[in-house]
Short mmCIF file of C-alpha atoms and ligand atoms in Angstrom, two decimals:
data_model
loop_
_atom_site.label_atom_id
_atom_site.label_comp_id
_atom_site.label_asym_id
_atom_site.label_seq_id
_atom_site.Cartn_x
_atom_site.Cartn_y
_atom_site.Cartn_z
CA MET A 15 -92.01 -10.98 -38.74
CA PRO A 16 -91.90 -14.03 -36.52
CA GLU A 17 -95.28 -14.61 -34.88
CA LEU A 18 -95.94 -16.16 -31.50
CA PRO A 19 -95.40 -19.82 -32.53
CA GLU A 20 -92.02 -18.95 -34.06
CA VAL A 21 -90.87 -17.06 -30.97
CA GLU A 22 -92.09 -19.90 -28.74
CA THR A 23 -90.08 -22.32 -30.91
CA VAL A 24 -86.98 -20.16 -30.30
CA ARG A 25 -87.74 -20.05 -26.57
CA ARG A 26 -88.01 -23.82 -26.22
CA GLY A 27 -84.67 -24.34 -27.97
CA LEU A 28 -82.86 -21.70 -25.91
CA ASP A 29 -84.36 -22.97 -22.66
CA ARG A 30 -83.16 -26.47 -23.44
CA ILE A 31 -79.63 -25.39 -24.43
CA LEU A 32 -78.77 -22.42 -22.19
CA VAL A 33 -80.17 -23.08 -18.71
CA GLY A 34 -77.41 -23.60 -16.14
CA LYS A 35 -74.71 -22.26 -18.45
CA GLN A 36 -72.47 -19.32 -17.58
CA ILE A 37 -71.94 -16.39 -19.94
CA LEU A 38 -68.15 -15.98 -20.15
CA SER A 39 -68.04 -12.95 -22.45
CA VAL A 40 -70.13 -10.98 -24.92
CA ASP A 41 -69.00 -9.64 -28.29
CA VAL A 42 -70.94 -6.59 -29.45
CA LEU A 43 -70.64 -6.35 -33.22
CA ASN A 44 -73.43 -3.79 -33.62
CA ASP A 45 -73.76 -1.17 -30.86
CA LYS A 46 -77.41 -0.35 -31.58
CA THR A 47 -78.60 -3.93 -31.06
CA LEU A 48 -77.52 -3.87 -27.42
CA GLN A 49 -79.88 -1.22 -26.00
CA PHE A 50 -78.47 -0.70 -22.51
CA ALA A 51 -75.31 0.75 -20.98
CA HIS A 52 -72.48 -1.47 -22.14
CA THR A 53 -70.80 -1.15 -18.73
CA ASP A 54 -73.80 -3.08 -17.32
CA LEU A 55 -72.61 -6.07 -19.35
CA ASN A 56 -69.68 -6.47 -16.97
CA THR A 57 -71.79 -5.95 -13.86
CA PHE A 58 -74.91 -8.03 -14.57
CA VAL A 59 -74.35 -10.27 -17.60
CA ILE A 60 -70.79 -11.51 -17.89
CA GLY A 61 -70.17 -14.24 -15.31
CA ALA A 62 -73.90 -14.78 -14.75
CA LYS A 63 -75.64 -18.10 -15.33
CA VAL A 64 -78.86 -18.53 -17.29
CA VAL A 65 -81.71 -19.47 -14.95
CA ALA A 66 -84.60 -19.72 -17.41
CA VAL A 67 -85.74 -18.63 -20.85
CA ARG A 68 -89.29 -17.30 -20.90
CA ARG A 69 -91.51 -15.56 -23.43
CA ARG A 70 -93.98 -12.69 -23.14
CA ALA A 71 -95.91 -11.87 -26.32
CA LYS A 72 -93.26 -11.99 -29.05
CA MET A 73 -90.37 -11.14 -26.72
CA LEU A 74 -87.85 -13.56 -25.21
CA ILE A 75 -86.79 -13.16 -21.58
CA ILE A 76 -83.45 -14.66 -20.57
CA ASP A 77 -83.32 -14.70 -16.75
CA LEU A 78 -79.85 -14.56 -15.19
CA ASP A 79 -78.73 -15.47 -11.67
CA SER A 80 -77.63 -11.84 -11.21
CA ASP A 81 -81.39 -11.13 -10.83
CA TYR A 82 -81.29 -9.29 -14.14
CA SER A 83 -82.98 -10.40 -17.35
CA LEU A 84 -82.18 -9.87 -20.99
CA LEU A 85 -85.28 -8.88 -22.95
CA VAL A 86 -84.92 -9.80 -26.63
CA HIS A 87 -87.07 -8.84 -29.63
CA LEU A 88 -86.29 -10.59 -32.91
CA LYS A 89 -88.36 -8.09 -34.93
CA MET A 90 -88.47 -8.87 -38.67
CA THR A 91 -85.24 -10.76 -39.35
CA GLY A 92 -83.80 -11.81 -35.98
CA GLN A 93 -82.57 -15.35 -35.42
CA MET A 94 -80.72 -17.25 -32.70
CA VAL A 95 -78.03 -19.74 -33.62
CA TRP A 96 -76.21 -22.04 -31.18
CA ARG A 97 -72.89 -23.58 -32.17
CA GLY A 98 -71.33 -26.09 -29.81
CA ALA A 99 -71.40 -29.87 -29.64
CA GLU A 100 -74.75 -29.48 -31.38
CA SER A 101 -75.87 -26.90 -33.92
CA TRP A 102 -79.26 -25.34 -33.44
CA ALA A 103 -81.00 -22.37 -35.03
CA ALA A 104 -84.43 -20.80 -34.98
CA GLY A 105 -86.05 -17.53 -35.97
CA HIS A 106 -85.89 -15.81 -39.34
CA PRO A 107 -84.83 -18.39 -41.95
CA ASN A 108 -81.77 -17.66 -44.06
CA ASP A 109 -78.34 -19.06 -44.83
CA SER A 110 -76.82 -17.66 -41.63
CA MET A 111 -78.56 -20.56 -39.86
CA VAL A 112 -76.25 -23.05 -41.54
CA GLY A 113 -73.20 -21.03 -42.74
CA ASP A 114 -69.95 -19.99 -41.05
CA LEU A 115 -70.44 -17.57 -38.14
CA PRO A 116 -69.99 -14.77 -37.36
CA ASP A 117 -71.10 -13.40 -40.71
CA ARG A 118 -72.25 -9.95 -41.79
CA THR A 119 -75.66 -10.39 -40.12
CA THR A 120 -74.17 -11.22 -36.69
CA ARG A 121 -74.87 -8.44 -34.15
CA ILE A 122 -74.12 -10.00 -30.74
CA ILE A 123 -72.23 -13.13 -29.66
CA PHE A 124 -72.66 -14.71 -26.21
CA ASN A 125 -69.69 -16.94 -25.40
CA PHE A 126 -70.13 -19.97 -23.12
CA ASP A 127 -67.50 -22.53 -22.22
CA ASP A 128 -69.07 -25.16 -24.48
CA GLY A 129 -70.39 -23.04 -27.33
CA GLN A 130 -71.49 -19.70 -28.73
CA LEU A 131 -74.92 -18.12 -29.12
CA PHE A 132 -75.17 -15.83 -32.15
CA PHE A 133 -77.87 -13.18 -32.42
CA ASN A 134 -78.06 -12.58 -36.16
CA ASP A 135 -80.31 -9.88 -37.59
CA GLN A 136 -80.07 -8.89 -41.24
CA ARG A 137 -82.25 -5.78 -41.05
CA LYS A 138 -81.00 -4.65 -37.61
CA PHE A 139 -84.44 -3.86 -36.14
CA GLY A 140 -84.04 -6.47 -33.39
CA TRP A 141 -82.82 -5.47 -29.95
CA ILE A 142 -81.63 -6.71 -26.56
CA ARG A 143 -82.40 -4.76 -23.37
CA LEU A 144 -81.54 -5.40 -19.71
CA TYR A 145 -83.83 -5.02 -16.69
CA PRO A 146 -83.88 -6.19 -13.08
CA THR A 147 -85.98 -9.36 -13.26
CA ASN A 148 -88.45 -8.19 -10.62
CA THR A 149 -89.26 -4.96 -12.52
CA LEU A 150 -89.89 -6.59 -15.91
CA SER A 151 -93.68 -6.54 -15.74
CA ASP A 152 -93.64 -2.77 -15.15
CA THR A 153 -91.41 -1.93 -18.12
CA PRO A 154 -92.84 0.04 -21.07
CA GLU A 155 -92.45 -3.05 -23.25
CA LEU A 156 -94.53 -5.33 -21.00
CA ALA A 157 -96.75 -3.19 -18.77
CA LYS A 158 -99.75 -2.74 -21.06
CA LEU A 159 -99.78 -6.07 -22.85
CA GLY A 160 -102.95 -8.14 -23.04
CA PRO A 161 -103.20 -11.74 -21.84
CA GLU A 162 -101.23 -14.66 -23.30
CA PRO A 163 -103.50 -16.77 -25.51
CA LEU A 164 -101.83 -20.13 -24.83
CA THR A 165 -100.17 -20.12 -21.42
CA SER A 166 -102.87 -18.50 -19.28
CA ASP A 167 -106.64 -18.45 -19.15
CA PRO A 168 -107.17 -15.24 -21.11
CA THR A 169 -111.00 -15.37 -21.17
CA ILE A 170 -112.03 -12.68 -18.70
CA SER A 171 -109.20 -10.28 -19.51
CA PHE A 172 -109.78 -10.71 -23.26
CA LEU A 173 -113.49 -9.88 -23.05
CA ARG A 174 -112.90 -6.86 -20.82
CA ARG A 175 -110.15 -5.52 -23.06
CA ILE A 176 -111.84 -6.10 -26.43
CA ARG A 177 -115.06 -4.41 -25.25
CA ARG A 178 -113.04 -1.18 -24.88
CA HIS A 179 -113.01 -1.01 -28.71
CA PRO A 180 -116.70 -1.38 -29.69
CA ARG A 181 -116.49 0.36 -33.06
CA THR A 182 -113.21 -1.18 -34.18
CA SER A 183 -113.19 -3.94 -36.78
CA ILE A 184 -112.72 -7.36 -35.18
CA LYS A 185 -109.52 -7.94 -37.17
CA ALA A 186 -107.91 -4.70 -35.92
CA ALA A 187 -109.06 -5.55 -32.39
CA ILE A 188 -107.41 -8.98 -32.25
CA LEU A 189 -104.20 -7.57 -33.80
CA ASN A 190 -104.06 -5.07 -30.92
CA GLN A 191 -101.46 -6.42 -28.45
CA GLN A 192 -103.28 -4.72 -25.56
CA VAL A 193 -106.35 -6.90 -26.28
CA ILE A 194 -104.51 -10.22 -26.68
CA VAL A 195 -100.84 -10.77 -27.47
CA GLY A 196 -99.21 -12.72 -30.23
CA VAL A 197 -101.80 -12.55 -33.01
CA GLY A 198 -100.24 -11.37 -36.27
CA ASN A 199 -101.69 -11.14 -39.75
CA ILE A 200 -101.54 -14.88 -40.52
CA TYR A 201 -103.24 -16.02 -37.30
CA ALA A 202 -105.81 -13.23 -37.45
CA ASP A 203 -106.97 -14.37 -40.90
CA GLU A 204 -106.90 -18.06 -39.99
CA SER A 205 -108.83 -17.66 -36.74
CA LEU A 206 -111.50 -15.40 -38.29
CA TRP A 207 -112.02 -18.01 -41.02
CA LEU A 208 -112.27 -20.78 -38.41
CA ALA A 209 -114.84 -18.74 -36.46
CA LYS A 210 -116.75 -17.77 -39.66
CA VAL A 211 -116.50 -14.08 -38.78
CA HIS A 212 -115.99 -11.37 -41.41
CA PRO A 213 -112.90 -9.34 -40.44
CA GLN A 214 -114.71 -6.01 -40.91
CA THR A 215 -117.41 -6.90 -38.35
CA ARG A 216 -117.39 -4.34 -35.56
CA VAL A 217 -116.64 -5.63 -32.07
CA GLU A 218 -120.03 -4.31 -30.85
CA GLY A 219 -121.73 -6.52 -33.46
CA LEU A 220 -120.50 -9.70 -31.75
CA SER A 221 -121.96 -11.31 -28.61
CA ASP A 222 -119.78 -12.45 -25.72
CA ASP A 223 -120.30 -16.05 -26.86
CA GLU A 224 -119.16 -15.18 -30.37
CA LEU A 225 -116.07 -13.38 -29.03
CA LEU A 226 -115.18 -16.34 -26.81
CA HIS A 227 -115.65 -18.73 -29.73
CA LEU A 228 -113.26 -16.54 -31.74
CA LEU A 229 -110.78 -16.67 -28.86
CA GLU A 230 -110.91 -20.48 -29.00
CA CYS A 231 -110.24 -20.30 -32.74
CA ILE A 232 -107.24 -18.01 -32.10
CA GLN A 233 -105.89 -20.57 -29.62
CA LYS A 234 -106.45 -23.43 -32.08
CA SER A 235 -104.66 -21.58 -34.89
CA LEU A 236 -101.67 -20.66 -32.74
CA GLN A 237 -101.44 -24.19 -31.35
CA ALA A 238 -101.56 -25.65 -34.87
CA GLY A 239 -98.72 -23.32 -35.88
CA LEU A 240 -96.72 -24.31 -32.83
CA ASN A 241 -97.30 -28.04 -33.36
CA SER A 242 -95.96 -27.86 -36.90
CA GLY A 243 -92.84 -25.92 -35.98
CA GLY A 244 -94.13 -22.47 -36.83
CA SER A 245 -93.48 -20.41 -39.92
CA THR A 246 -94.39 -17.26 -41.78
CA MET A 247 -94.27 -17.24 -45.55
CA ARG A 248 -91.05 -19.17 -45.84
CA ASN A 249 -90.27 -22.13 -43.70
CA TYR A 250 -88.30 -21.89 -40.54
CA VAL A 251 -85.56 -24.24 -39.51
CA ARG A 252 -86.71 -26.06 -36.41
CA VAL A 253 -84.83 -27.25 -33.34
CA ASP A 254 -84.00 -30.56 -35.02
CA GLY A 255 -82.75 -28.80 -38.16
CA THR A 256 -85.69 -29.82 -40.35
CA ARG A 257 -87.85 -27.20 -42.04
CA GLY A 258 -91.34 -26.59 -40.74
CA ASN A 259 -93.87 -26.55 -43.59
CA TYR A 260 -96.57 -25.24 -41.37
CA LEU A 261 -98.35 -23.12 -44.00
CA ASP A 262 -98.91 -26.10 -46.31
CA LYS A 263 -100.25 -28.20 -43.48
CA PHE A 264 -102.21 -25.57 -41.72
CA ALA A 265 -103.23 -22.41 -43.64
CA HIS A 266 -106.85 -22.40 -44.79
CA VAL A 267 -107.00 -18.86 -46.17
CA TYR A 268 -103.69 -17.05 -45.61
CA GLY A 269 -101.81 -16.74 -48.92
CA ARG A 270 -104.46 -18.87 -50.69
CA GLU A 271 -106.41 -16.28 -52.69
CA GLY A 272 -107.91 -17.83 -55.83
CA GLU A 273 -107.98 -21.32 -54.29
CA PRO A 274 -111.17 -23.06 -53.10
CA CYS A 275 -112.28 -22.77 -49.46
CA ASP A 276 -111.57 -26.03 -47.56
CA ARG A 277 -115.05 -25.84 -46.03
CA CYS A 278 -117.40 -24.80 -48.85
CA GLY A 279 -115.37 -24.68 -52.09
CA HIS A 280 -116.02 -20.98 -52.72
CA GLU A 281 -113.04 -19.00 -54.04
CA ILE A 282 -110.89 -17.33 -51.36
CA ILE A 283 -110.38 -13.62 -51.95
CA LYS A 284 -107.95 -11.02 -50.66
CA ILE A 285 -109.31 -7.73 -49.35
CA LYS A 286 -107.89 -4.90 -47.24
CA VAL A 287 -108.95 -4.54 -43.60
CA ALA A 288 -107.26 -2.27 -41.05
CA GLY A 289 -104.65 -1.48 -43.70
CA ARG A 290 -103.59 -5.12 -43.93
CA GLY A 291 -103.94 -7.64 -46.74
CA THR A 292 -106.72 -9.95 -45.52
CA HIS A 293 -107.79 -13.37 -46.79
CA ILE A 294 -111.40 -14.52 -46.45
CA CYS A 295 -113.94 -16.94 -47.83
CA PRO A 296 -116.79 -14.54 -48.79
CA ASN A 297 -119.29 -17.39 -48.47
CA CYS A 298 -118.29 -18.59 -44.97
CA GLN A 299 -117.52 -15.10 -43.64
CA LYS A 300 -120.44 -12.87 -44.54
CA LEU A 301 -120.57 -9.28 -43.30
CA ARG A 302 -123.72 -8.98 -41.21
ZN1 ZN B 25 -116.04 -21.13 -47.36
#
């Protein structure tokens, strides 16, 4: 699944390419991807211009001058591909990024006068919904979300929210999108290693200072992912068409079981925490 840096990479590309452009028509190749009344396409989407492309957690928000917004979730295999004078693609990496489109993964096509935006999604879990822009923050998708780690000062909200889960393991707590958004399995493992905190430590076992230090480590990890183009296990194609090799450059523990810890040389091991495969250095991250 794309994590926050990948979705932010998609957002930056779409914002650069789409703003100011008018949607001339929309081709719906898979009904279930477009999760709103199709008649609303004619009323609020077709003929509208793109005002901005924003992100909340791992969702993209495409604001239109009809005062409606498209809310997009890429889920596991979603990708956005622009074909016009330039070719651009970001999201889940596969051959659809570079091959002839539409192909059998194409679900929705937005047609502009100078190009086409393809929403491709192999597994079909991704979706596009439509809401009045001024009601977005009250929607079920957005209403309960925790603070953004990178684009706001999340400190006070993070502390208040994480303290609601005193007996939860710290890893499960930071994966909870109501505590802080955008932390997936990779960034949870990386930030806990950076902070030297064992993932099974209960929230109540950490002081406010320790929690805030962990928050800084979460921000550092996400920023490092963003700076290197973002990726999960396989590399993603970036805005400029090159492949981001973020894991090679950045991962200290994720996917590195059996290798030596960058800090102390001890062997990295893989354990299970909160039902998720979890990578730690047992020397740097001792359970207190
Ligand atoms: Zn270590």
